[in-house]
Coordinates of C-alpha atoms in Angstrom, one line a residue:
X66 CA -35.0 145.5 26.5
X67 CA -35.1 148.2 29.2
X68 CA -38.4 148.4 32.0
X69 CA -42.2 146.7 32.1
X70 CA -45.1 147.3 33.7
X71 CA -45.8 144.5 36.5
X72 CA -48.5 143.6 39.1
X73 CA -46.6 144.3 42.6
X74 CA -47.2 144.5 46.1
X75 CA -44.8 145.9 48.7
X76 CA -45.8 144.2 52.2
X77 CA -48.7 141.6 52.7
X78 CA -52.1 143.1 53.4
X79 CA -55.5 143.8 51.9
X80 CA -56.0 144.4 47.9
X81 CA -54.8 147.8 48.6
X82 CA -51.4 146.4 48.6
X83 CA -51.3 146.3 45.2
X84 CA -49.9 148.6 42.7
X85 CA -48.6 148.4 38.8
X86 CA -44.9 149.2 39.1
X87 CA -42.1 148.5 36.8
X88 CA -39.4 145.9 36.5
X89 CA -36.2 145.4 34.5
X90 CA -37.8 143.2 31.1
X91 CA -36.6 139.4 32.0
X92 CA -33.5 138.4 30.4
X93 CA -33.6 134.9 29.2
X94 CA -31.0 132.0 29.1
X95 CA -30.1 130.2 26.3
X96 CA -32.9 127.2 27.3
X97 CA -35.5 129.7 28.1
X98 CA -38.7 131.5 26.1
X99 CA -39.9 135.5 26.6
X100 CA -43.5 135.8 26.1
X101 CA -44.9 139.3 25.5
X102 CA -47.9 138.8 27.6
X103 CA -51.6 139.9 26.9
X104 CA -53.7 139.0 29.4
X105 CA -53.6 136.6 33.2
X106 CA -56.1 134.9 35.3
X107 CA -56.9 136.2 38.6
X108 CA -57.0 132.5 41.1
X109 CA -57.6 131.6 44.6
X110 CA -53.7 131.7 45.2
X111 CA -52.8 135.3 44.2
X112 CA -55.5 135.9 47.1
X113 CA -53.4 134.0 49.6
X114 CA -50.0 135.6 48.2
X115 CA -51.2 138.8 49.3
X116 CA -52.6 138.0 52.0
X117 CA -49.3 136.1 53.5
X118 CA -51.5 132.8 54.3
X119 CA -48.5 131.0 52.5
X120 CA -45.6 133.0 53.5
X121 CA -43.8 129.7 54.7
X122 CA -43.9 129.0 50.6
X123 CA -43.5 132.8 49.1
X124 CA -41.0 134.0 51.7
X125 CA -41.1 137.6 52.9
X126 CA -38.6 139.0 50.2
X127 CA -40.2 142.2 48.3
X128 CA -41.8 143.7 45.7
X129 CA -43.0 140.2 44.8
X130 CA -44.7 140.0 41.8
X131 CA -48.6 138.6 41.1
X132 CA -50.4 136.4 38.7
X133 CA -49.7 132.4 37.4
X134 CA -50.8 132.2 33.9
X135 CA -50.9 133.7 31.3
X136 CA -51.8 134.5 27.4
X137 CA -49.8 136.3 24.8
X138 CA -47.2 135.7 22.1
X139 CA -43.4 134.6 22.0
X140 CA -41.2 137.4 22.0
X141 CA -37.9 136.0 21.8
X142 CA -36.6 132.6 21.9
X143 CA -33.7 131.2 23.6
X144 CA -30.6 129.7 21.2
X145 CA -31.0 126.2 22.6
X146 CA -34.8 126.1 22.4
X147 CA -36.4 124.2 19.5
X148 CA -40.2 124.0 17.9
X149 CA -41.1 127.8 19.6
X150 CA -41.4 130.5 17.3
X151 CA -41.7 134.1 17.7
X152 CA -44.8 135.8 17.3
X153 CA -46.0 132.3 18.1
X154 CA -49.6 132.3 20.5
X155 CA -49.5 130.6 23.7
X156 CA -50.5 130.1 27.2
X157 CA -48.7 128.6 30.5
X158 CA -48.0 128.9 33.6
X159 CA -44.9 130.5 35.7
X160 CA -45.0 126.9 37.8
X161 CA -44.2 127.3 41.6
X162 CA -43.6 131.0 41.4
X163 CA -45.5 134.4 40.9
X164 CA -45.1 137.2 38.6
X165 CA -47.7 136.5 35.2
X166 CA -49.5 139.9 35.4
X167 CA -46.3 142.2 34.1
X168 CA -45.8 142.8 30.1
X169 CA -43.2 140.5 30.0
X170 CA -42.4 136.9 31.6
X171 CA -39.6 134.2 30.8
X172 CA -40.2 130.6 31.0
X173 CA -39.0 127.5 30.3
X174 CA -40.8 126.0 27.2
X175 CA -41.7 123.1 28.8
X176 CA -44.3 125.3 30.2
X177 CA -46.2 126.6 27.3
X178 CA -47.9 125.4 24.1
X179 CA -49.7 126.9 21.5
X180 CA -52.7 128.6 23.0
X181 CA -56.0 127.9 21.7
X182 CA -56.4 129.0 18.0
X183 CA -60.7 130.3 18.4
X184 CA -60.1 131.9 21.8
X185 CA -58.7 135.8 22.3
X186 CA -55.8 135.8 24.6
X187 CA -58.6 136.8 27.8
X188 CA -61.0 133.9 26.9
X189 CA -57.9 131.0 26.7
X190 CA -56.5 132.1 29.7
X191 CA -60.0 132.0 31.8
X192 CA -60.0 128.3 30.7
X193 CA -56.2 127.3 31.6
X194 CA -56.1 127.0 35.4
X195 CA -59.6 125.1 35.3
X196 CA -59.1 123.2 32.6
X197 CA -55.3 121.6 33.1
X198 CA -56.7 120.9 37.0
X199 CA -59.9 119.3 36.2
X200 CA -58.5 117.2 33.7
X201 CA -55.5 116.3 35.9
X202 CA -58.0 115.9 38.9
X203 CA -60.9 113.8 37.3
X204 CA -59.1 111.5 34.6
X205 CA -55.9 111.2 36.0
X206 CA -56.5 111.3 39.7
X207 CA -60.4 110.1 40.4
X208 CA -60.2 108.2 37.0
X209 CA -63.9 109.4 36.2
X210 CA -65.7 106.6 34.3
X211 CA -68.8 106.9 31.8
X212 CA -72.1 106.6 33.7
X213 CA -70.3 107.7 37.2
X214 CA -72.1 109.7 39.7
X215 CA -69.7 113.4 39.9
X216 CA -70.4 116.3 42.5
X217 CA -68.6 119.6 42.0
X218 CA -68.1 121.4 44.8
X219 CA -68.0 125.0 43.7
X220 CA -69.5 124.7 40.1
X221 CA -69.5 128.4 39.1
X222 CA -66.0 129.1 40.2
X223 CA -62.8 129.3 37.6
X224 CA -62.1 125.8 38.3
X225 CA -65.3 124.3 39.0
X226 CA -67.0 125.9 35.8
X227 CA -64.6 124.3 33.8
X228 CA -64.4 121.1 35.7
X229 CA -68.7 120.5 35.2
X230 CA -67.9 120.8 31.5
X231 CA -65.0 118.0 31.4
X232 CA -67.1 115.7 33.7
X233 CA -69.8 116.0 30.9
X234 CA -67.1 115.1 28.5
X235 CA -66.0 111.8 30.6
X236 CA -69.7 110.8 30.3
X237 CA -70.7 111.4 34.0
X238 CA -73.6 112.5 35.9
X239 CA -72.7 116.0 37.0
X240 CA -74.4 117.3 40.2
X241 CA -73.0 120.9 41.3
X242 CA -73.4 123.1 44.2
X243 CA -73.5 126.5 43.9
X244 CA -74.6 130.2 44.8
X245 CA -78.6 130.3 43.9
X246 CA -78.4 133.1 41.6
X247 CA -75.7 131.0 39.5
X248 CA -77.9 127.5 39.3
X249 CA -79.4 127.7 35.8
X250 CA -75.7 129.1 34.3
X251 CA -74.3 126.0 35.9
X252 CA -76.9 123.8 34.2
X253 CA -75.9 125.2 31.2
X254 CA -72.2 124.7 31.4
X255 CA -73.6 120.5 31.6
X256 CA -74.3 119.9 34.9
X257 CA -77.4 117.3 35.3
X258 CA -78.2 118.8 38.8
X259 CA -77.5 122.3 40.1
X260 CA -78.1 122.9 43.8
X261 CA -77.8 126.2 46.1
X262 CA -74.9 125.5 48.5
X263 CA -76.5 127.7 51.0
X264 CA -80.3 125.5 51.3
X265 CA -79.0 122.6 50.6
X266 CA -78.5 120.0 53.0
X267 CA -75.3 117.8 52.3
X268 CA -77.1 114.3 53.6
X269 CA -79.8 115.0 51.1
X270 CA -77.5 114.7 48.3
X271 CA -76.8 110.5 48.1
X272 CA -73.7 109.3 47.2
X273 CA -71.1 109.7 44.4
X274 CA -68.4 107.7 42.6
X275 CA -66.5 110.7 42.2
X276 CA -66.6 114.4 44.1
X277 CA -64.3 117.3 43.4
X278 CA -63.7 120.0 46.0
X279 CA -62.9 123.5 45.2
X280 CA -63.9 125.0 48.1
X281 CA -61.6 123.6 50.8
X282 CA -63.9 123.5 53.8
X283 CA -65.7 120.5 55.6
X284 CA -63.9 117.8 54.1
X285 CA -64.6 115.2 56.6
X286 CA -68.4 115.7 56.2
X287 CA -68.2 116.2 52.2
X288 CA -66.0 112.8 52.5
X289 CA -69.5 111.0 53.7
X290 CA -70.9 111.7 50.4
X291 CA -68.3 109.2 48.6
X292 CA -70.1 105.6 47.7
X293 CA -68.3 102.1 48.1
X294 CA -65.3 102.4 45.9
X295 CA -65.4 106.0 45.9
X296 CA -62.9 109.0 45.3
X297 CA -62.9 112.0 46.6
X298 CA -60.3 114.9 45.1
X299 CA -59.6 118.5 46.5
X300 CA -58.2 121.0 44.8
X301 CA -58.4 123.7 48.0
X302 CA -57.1 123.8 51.5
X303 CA -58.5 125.3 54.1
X304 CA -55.9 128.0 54.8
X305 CA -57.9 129.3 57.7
X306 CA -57.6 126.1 59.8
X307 CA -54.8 124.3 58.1
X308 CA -54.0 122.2 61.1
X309 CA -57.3 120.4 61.1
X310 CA -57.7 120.7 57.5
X311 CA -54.6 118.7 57.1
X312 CA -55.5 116.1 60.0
X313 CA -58.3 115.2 58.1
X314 CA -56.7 115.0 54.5
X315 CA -54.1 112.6 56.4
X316 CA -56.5 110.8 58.8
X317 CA -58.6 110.1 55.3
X318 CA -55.5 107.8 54.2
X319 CA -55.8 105.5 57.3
X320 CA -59.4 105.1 58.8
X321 CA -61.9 104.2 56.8
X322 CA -62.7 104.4 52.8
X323 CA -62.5 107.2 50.6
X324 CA -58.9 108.4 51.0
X325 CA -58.9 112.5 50.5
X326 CA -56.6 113.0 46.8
X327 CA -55.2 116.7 47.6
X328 CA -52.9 118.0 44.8
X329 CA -51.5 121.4 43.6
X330 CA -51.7 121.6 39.6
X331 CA -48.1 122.0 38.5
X332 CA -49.1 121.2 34.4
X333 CA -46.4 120.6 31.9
X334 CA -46.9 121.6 27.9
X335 CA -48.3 118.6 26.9
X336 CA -51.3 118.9 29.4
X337 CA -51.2 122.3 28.2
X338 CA -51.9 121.5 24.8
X339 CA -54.1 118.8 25.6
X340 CA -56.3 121.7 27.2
X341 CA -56.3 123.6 24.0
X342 CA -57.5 120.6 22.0
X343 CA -60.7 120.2 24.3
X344 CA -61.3 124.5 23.5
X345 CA -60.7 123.9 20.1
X346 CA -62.9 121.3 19.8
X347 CA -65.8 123.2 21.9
X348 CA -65.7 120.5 24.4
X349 CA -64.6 123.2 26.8
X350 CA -66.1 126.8 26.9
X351 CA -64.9 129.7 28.2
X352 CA -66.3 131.4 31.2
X353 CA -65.3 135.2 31.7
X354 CA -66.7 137.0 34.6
X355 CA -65.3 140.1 34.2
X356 CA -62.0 141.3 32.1
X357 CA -60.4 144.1 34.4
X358 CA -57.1 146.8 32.8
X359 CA -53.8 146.4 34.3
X360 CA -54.7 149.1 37.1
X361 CA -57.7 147.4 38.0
X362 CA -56.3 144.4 39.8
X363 CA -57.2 145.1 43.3
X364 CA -61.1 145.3 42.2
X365 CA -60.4 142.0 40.0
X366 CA -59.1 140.2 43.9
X367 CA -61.9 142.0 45.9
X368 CA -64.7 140.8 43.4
X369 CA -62.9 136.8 43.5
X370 CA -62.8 136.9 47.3
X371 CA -66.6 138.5 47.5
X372 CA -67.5 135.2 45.9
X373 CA -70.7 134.4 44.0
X374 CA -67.9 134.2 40.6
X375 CA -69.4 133.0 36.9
X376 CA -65.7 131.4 35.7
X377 CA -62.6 133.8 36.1
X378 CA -62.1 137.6 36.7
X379 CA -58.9 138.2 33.7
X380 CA -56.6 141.0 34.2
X381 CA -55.9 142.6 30.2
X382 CA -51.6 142.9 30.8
X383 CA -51.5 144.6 27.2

């Protein structure tokens, strides 16, 4: 199918790094899906990618590629694949590998499902990193209850946006920390409690049944918060002092209550459509900071890291 446009970067460094080169178009096997792609999140990891923080993971083989999810249609489907159609709409995710913001990915079709029918390709995939994580992270992991006491660390942010909206569903109380100028937007997303991060002392907050951490800093303190029987889940590491930061998610297993749940979302299709049905249903509503061209990556990774985010910064592939 001759060349694409992708997302690449040549040697870790600063956004600078970045350019839109092209690439052979994927060929796929026989139990593989090509998905014509139309537009990719920009997330916390494509930051550390570049940067090299997880080279140990990446490897230092280049061009490497950018992006995780993604929006678009089925292109061309593999002979042994069954119930995917072309010109089908989806959304996934590439797994444990890079590459989503290029024209063109393959993927197994056990990562996809039909993307969210009311949603344009940049709205669904804003949602699809937050939503698959939160749910994973709150139901699955903390098993949230009705009437349970929830902080969000991180409340305006692409994961914790979404993550104050499916607490509301589970019937919490939602309490969120945020930047000051994004309080009342938090509030609106469900949250019964919006507090600046910045003035707001963590000993002031009480305690919770339930906190989620998207930040990935001061775990042991934020670990205080947790009441008897509580459960803490992050969804960040602290890539700047990943010694301590994994003495403490470790030490939180053996002394003391309130182990530290640490995972990396890894969702399959049927957590993928499960994340559509909450969009389709308006349960879940999507939060677009900013949509940014193809070209415009670098600004899209220099506005994430600046911080102070409402939802996700989307790349528009095509």
């Amino acid at each position: 199918m001759g060349e694409m446009k992708a997302v690449l970067f040549d040697r870790f460094g600063p956004p600078e790094v970045l350019y839109v080169g092209r690439r052979p178009v994927p060929a796929i096997g026989p139990d593989e899906v090509l998905v014509r792609v139309r537009a990719a999140a920009v997330n916390g990891g494509d930051l550390h990618d570049r940067t090299g923080k997880v080279r140990l993971v990446t490897g230092r083989t280049f061009p490497k590629g950018c992006g995780l999810d993604f929006a678009g249609e089925v292109a061309e489907v593999g002979a042994s694949v069954r119930g995917v159609r072309e010109g089908q709409r989806v959304w996934g995710l590439l797994g444990r590998r890079t590459g989503s913001m290029a024209e063109y990915v393959a993927v197994s079709p056990r990562r996809i499902a039909p993307a969210p029918e009311n949603l344009t390709p940049e709205e669904a995939v804003s949602l699809l990193a937050g939503a698959t994580t939160a749910v994973t992270a709150l139901r699955d992991k903390a098993a949230l209850q009705p009437g349970e006491r929830l902080l969000v660390r991180g409340g305006s942010g692409g994961v914790g946006s979404v993550a104050v909206q499916v607490g509301k569903v589970l019937g919490a109380r939602v309490v969120a920390l945020a930047g000051g100028r994004n309080l009342d937007f938090v509030r609106g997303l469900g949250a019964e409690e919006a507090l600046d991060h910045r003035t707001t002392a963590l000993s002031a907050l009480g305690r919770f049944d339930v906190v989620l951490d998207t930040v990935g800093t001061e775990h042991a303190r934020v670990r205080r918060l947790l009441a008897p029987g509580g459960r803490m889940v992050a969804v960040a590491a602290d890539l700047d002092r990943p010694l301590a930061w994994l003495g403490t998610v470790l030490g939180s297993a053996v002394h003391g209550k309130g182990r530290i749940r640490f995972f990396s979302g890894n969702p399959d299709g049927a957590l993928l459509a499960e994340a559509a049905r909450l969009a389709e249903r308006g349960d879940i509503v999507p939060v677009v900071d900013t949509v940014h061209p193809l070209d415009g990556v670098a600004d899209a990774q220099r506005a994430l890291a600046a911080g102070g985010v409402r939802g996700k910064h989307v790349v528009r592939v095509a």
